[in-house]
CSV table of C-alpha atoms in Angstrom, one decimal:
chain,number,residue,atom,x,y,z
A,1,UNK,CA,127.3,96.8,67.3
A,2,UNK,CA,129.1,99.5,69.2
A,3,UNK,CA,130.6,97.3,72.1
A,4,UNK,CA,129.9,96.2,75.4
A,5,UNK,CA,128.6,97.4,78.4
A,6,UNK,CA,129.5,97.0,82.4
A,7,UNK,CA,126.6,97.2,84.4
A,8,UNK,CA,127.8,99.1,87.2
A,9,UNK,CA,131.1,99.0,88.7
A,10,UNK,CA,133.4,96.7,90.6
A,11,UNK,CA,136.8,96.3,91.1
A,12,UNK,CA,139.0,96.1,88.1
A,13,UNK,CA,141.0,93.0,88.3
A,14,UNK,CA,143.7,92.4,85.7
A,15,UNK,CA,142.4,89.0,84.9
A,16,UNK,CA,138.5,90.7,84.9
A,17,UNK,CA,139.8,93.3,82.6
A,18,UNK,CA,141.5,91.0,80.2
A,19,UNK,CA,138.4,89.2,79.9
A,20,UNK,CA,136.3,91.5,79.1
A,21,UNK,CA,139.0,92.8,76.1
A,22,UNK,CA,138.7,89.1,75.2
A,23,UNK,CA,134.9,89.5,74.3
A,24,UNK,CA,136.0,93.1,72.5
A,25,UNK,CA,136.4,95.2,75.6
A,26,UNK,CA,133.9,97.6,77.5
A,27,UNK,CA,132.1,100.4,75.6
A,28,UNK,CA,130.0,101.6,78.0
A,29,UNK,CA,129.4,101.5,81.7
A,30,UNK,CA,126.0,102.1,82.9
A,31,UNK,CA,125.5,103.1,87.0
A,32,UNK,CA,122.2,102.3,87.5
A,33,UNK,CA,122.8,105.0,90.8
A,34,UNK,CA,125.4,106.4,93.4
A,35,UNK,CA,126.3,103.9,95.5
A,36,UNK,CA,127.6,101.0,92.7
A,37,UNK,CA,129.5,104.0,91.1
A,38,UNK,CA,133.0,103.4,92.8
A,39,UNK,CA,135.6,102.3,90.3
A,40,UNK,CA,134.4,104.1,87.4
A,41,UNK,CA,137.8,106.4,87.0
A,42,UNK,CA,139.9,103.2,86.9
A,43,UNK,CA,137.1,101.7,84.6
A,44,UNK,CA,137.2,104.5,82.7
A,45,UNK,CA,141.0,104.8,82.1
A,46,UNK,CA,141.6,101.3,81.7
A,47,UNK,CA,138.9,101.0,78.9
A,48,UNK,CA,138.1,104.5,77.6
A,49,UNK,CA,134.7,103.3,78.1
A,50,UNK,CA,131.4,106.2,78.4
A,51,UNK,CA,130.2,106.4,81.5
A,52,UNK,CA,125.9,106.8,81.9
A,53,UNK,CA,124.5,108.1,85.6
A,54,UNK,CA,121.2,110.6,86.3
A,55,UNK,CA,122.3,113.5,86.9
A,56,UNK,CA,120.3,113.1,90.0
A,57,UNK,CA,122.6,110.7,91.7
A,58,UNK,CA,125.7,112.5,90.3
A,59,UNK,CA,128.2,113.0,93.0
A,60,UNK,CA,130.2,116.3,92.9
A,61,UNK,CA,134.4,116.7,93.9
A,62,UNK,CA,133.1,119.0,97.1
A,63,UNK,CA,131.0,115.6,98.2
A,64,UNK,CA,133.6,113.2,97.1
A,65,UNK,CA,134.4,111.5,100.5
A,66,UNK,CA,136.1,108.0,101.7
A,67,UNK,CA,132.8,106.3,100.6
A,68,UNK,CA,132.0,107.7,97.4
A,69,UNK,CA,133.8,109.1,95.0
A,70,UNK,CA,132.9,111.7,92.4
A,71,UNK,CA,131.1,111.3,89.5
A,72,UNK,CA,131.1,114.7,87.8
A,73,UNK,CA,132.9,113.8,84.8
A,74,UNK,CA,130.9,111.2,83.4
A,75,UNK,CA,130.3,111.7,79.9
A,76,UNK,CA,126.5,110.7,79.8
A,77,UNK,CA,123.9,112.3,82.3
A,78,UNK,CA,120.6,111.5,82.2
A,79,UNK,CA,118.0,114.2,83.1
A,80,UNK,CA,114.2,113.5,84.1
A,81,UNK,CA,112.0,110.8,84.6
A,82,UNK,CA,111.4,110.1,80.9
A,83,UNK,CA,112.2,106.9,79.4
A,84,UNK,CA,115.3,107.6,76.6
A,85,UNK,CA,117.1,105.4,74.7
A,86,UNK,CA,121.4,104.3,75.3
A,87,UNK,CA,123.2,106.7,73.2
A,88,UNK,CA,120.6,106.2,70.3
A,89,UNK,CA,120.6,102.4,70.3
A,90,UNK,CA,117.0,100.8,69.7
A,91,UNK,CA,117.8,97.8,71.9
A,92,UNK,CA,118.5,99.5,74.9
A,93,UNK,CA,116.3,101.7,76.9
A,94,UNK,CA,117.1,103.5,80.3
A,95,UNK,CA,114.2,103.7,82.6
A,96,UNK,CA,114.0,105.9,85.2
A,97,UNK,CA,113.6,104.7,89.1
A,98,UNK,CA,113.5,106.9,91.5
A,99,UNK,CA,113.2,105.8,95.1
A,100,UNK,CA,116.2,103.6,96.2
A,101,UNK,CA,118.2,107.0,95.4
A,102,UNK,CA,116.9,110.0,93.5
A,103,UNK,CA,118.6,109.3,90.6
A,104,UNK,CA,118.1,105.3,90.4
A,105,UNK,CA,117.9,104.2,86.6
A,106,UNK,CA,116.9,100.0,85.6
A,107,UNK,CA,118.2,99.3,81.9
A,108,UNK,CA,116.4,97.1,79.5
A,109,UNK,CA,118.0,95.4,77.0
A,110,UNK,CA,116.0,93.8,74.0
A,111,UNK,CA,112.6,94.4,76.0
A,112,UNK,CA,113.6,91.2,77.9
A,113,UNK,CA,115.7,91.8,80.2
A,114,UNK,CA,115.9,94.4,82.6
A,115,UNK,CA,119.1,95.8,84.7
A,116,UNK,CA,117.4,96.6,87.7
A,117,UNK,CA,119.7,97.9,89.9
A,118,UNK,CA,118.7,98.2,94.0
A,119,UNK,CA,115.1,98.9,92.7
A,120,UNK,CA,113.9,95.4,92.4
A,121,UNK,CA,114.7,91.8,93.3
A,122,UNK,CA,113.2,88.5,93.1
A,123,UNK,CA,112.7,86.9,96.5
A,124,UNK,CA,113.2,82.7,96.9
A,125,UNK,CA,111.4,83.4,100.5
A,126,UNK,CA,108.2,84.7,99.4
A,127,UNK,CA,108.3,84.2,95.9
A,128,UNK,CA,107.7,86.7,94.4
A,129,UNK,CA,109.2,90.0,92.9
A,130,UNK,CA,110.4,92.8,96.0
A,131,UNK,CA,111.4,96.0,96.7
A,132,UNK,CA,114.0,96.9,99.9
A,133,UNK,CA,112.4,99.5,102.4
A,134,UNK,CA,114.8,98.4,104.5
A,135,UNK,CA,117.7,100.4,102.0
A,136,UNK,CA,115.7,103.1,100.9
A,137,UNK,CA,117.7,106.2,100.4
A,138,UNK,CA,115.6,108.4,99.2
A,139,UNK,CA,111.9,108.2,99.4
A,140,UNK,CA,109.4,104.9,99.4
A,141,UNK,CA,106.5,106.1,97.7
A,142,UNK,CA,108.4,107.5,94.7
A,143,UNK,CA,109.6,103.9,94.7
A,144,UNK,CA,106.2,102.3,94.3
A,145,UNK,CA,105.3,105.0,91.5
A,146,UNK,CA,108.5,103.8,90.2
A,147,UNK,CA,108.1,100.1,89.9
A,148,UNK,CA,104.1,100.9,89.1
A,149,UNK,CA,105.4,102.0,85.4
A,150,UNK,CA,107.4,98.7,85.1
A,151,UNK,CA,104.1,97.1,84.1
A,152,UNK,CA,104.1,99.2,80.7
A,153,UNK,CA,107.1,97.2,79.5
A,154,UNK,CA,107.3,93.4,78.2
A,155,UNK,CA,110.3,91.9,80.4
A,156,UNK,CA,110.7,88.5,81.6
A,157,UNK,CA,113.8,88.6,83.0
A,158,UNK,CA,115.0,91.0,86.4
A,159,UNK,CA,118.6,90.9,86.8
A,160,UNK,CA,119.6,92.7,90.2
A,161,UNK,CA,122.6,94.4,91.7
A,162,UNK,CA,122.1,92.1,94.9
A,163,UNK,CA,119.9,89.1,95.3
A,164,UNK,CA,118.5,87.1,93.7
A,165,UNK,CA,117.7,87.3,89.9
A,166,UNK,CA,114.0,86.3,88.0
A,167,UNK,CA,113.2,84.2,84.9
A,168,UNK,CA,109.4,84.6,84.4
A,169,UNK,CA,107.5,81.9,82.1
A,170,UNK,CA,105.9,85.2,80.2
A,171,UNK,CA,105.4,89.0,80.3
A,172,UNK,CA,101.8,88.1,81.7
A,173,UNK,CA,103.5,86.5,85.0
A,174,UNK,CA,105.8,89.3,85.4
A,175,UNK,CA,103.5,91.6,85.5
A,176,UNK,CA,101.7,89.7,88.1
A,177,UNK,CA,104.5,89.6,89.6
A,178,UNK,CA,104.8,93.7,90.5
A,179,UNK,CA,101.2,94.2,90.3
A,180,UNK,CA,102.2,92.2,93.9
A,181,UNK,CA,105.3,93.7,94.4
A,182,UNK,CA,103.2,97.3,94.5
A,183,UNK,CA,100.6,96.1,96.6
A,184,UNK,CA,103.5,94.4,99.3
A,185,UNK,CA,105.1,97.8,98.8
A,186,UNK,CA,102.5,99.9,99.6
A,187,UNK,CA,101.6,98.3,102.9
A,188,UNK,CA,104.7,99.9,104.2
A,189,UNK,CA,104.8,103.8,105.5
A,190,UNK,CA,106.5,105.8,103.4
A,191,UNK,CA,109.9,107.7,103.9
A,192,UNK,CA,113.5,106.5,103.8
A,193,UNK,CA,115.3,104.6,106.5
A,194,UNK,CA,118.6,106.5,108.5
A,195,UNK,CA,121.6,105.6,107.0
A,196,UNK,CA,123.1,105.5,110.6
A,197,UNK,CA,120.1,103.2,112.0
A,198,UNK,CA,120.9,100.9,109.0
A,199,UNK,CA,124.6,100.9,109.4
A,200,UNK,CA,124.6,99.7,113.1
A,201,UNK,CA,122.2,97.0,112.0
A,202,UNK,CA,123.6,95.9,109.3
A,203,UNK,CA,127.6,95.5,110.7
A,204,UNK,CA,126.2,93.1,113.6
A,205,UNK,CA,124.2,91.5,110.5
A,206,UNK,CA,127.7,91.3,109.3
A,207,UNK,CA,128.4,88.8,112.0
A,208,UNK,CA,126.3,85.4,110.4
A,209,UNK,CA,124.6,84.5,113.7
A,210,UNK,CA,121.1,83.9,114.8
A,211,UNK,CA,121.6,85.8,117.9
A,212,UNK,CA,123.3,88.7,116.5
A,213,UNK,CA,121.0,89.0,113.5
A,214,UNK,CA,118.1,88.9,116.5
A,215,UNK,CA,120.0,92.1,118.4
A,216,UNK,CA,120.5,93.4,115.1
A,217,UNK,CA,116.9,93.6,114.0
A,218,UNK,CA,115.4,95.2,117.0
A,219,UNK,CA,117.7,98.2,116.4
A,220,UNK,CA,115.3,98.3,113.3
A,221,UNK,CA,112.6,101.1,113.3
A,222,UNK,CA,109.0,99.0,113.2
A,223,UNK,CA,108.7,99.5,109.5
A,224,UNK,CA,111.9,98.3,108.9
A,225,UNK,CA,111.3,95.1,111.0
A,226,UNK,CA,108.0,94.6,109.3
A,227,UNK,CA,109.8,94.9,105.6
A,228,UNK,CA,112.4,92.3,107.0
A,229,UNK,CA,110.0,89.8,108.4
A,230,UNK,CA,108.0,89.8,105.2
A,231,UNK,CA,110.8,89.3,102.9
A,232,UNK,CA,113.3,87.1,105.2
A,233,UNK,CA,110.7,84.8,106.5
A,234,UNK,CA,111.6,85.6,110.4
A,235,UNK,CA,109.3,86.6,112.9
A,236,UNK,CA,110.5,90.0,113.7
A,237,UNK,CA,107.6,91.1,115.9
A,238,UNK,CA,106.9,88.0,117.2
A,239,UNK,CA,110.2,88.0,118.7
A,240,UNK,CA,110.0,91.9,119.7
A,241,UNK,CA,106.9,91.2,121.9
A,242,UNK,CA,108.9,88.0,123.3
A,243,UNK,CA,111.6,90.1,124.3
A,244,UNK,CA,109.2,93.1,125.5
A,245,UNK,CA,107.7,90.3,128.1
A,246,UNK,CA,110.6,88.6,129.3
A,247,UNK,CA,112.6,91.9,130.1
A,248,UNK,CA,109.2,92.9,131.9
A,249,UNK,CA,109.0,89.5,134.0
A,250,UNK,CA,112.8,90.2,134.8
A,251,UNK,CA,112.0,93.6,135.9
A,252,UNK,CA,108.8,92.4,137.8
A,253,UNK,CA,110.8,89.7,139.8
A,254,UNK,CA,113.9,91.7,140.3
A,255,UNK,CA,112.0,94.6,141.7
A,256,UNK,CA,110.2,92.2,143.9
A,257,UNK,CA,113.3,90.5,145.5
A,258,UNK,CA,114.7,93.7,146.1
A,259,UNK,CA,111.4,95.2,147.6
């Protein structure tokens, strides 16, 4: 009844914006966390719309840099770790989810469908619901505590900022679903992974080859390598120890021609 809303932001096309004015234009616009928070000024002026982030992943003019931009003056700012409702509307609930970043929220609509964000993903290769050490900016085990609480709501749909999206038969099978998810998730140390290690990995990822994806993922700490493996279906470590023993039978001939 109040309008509708723009999870997270991307860039404002003319033709995007006139078709969401079409379907009676864009109330609000909910960032589930800092990094899919660039565009909201021109959302914002374009569509008047209010703009929801934790005040936790709120980033201020002195930290406004070429990669983010502010997000000071949004109009709503969610506090704690407490469930709360949208601006007083019954069929929408903010959730909490720390982990990805501090201030990481998911959004369920209609307890059905839930606006996950980066916090969780379905996964075609293993099948089954994940969670992404591999971009985890702030801290893991928050994560797990995170998506542990997920089981208290009746969802059967996940619909994520990246990958790919999950359309359970019934509440019972998602909640199988993370009661794996947590499990997976805790076999992996805890922490967060350097934005700079990530970075170099992820621009030769960048480059859609076998062999570059292979150079990329040995720049990967172990835990890193291990979360890829289990969620791309490659044999990270299998491949590490390959390329441990063939530089060492390199090594072991070339020092014995020149010896």
């Amino acid at each position: 009844p109040k309008g509708n809303i723009l999870i997270d932001c991307l860039s404002p096309s003319p033709d995007l914006v006139s078709r969401f004015n079409a379907l009676g234009g864009v109330s609000y616009l909910f960032i589930t966390h800092k990094d899919h928070a660039n565009h909201h000024s021109e959302w914002k002026s374009l569509t008047n719309c209010t703009r929801i982030i934790h005040v936790d992943d709120i980033i201020t003019k002195k930290e406004n840099n070429k990669i983010f931009e502010s997000t000071e003056d949004c109009e709503i700012q969610i506090k704690g770790n407490q469930p709360t409702l949208l601006d007083g509307i019954s069929d929408l609930e903010i959730i909490p989810l720390s982990g990805h970043t501090k201030g990481s929220m998911g959004l369920l609509y209609r307890k059905k469908f839930l606006f996950s964000g980066d916090s969780l993903a379905w996964s075609d290769t293993v099948q089954t619901l994940v969670a992404f050490r591999l971009v985890c900016w702030y801290d893991w085990n928050t994560q797990i505590e995170s998506i542990k609480k997920l089981s208290n709501y009746d969802f059967t749909w996940v619909l994520p900022g990246h990958e790919d999206p999950y359309h359970g038969k019934n509440v019972s099978e998602t909640k199988q679903h993370l009661k794996r998810c947590v499990e997976d998730m805790s076999k992996l140390p805890g922490g967060m992974t350097p934005m700079w290690r990530f970075g170099t990995a992820m621009n030769l990822l960048m480059k859609r080859s076998r062999f570059w994806e292979f150079i990329a993922v040995q720049l990967l700490p172990a835990e890193s390598a291990q979360m890829y493996e289990s969620q791309f279906g490659k044999r990270v470590m299998w491949e590490r120890m390959m390329l441990v023993l063939v530089v060492g039978i390199v090594l072991y001939y070339l020092w014995a021609f020149l010896v």
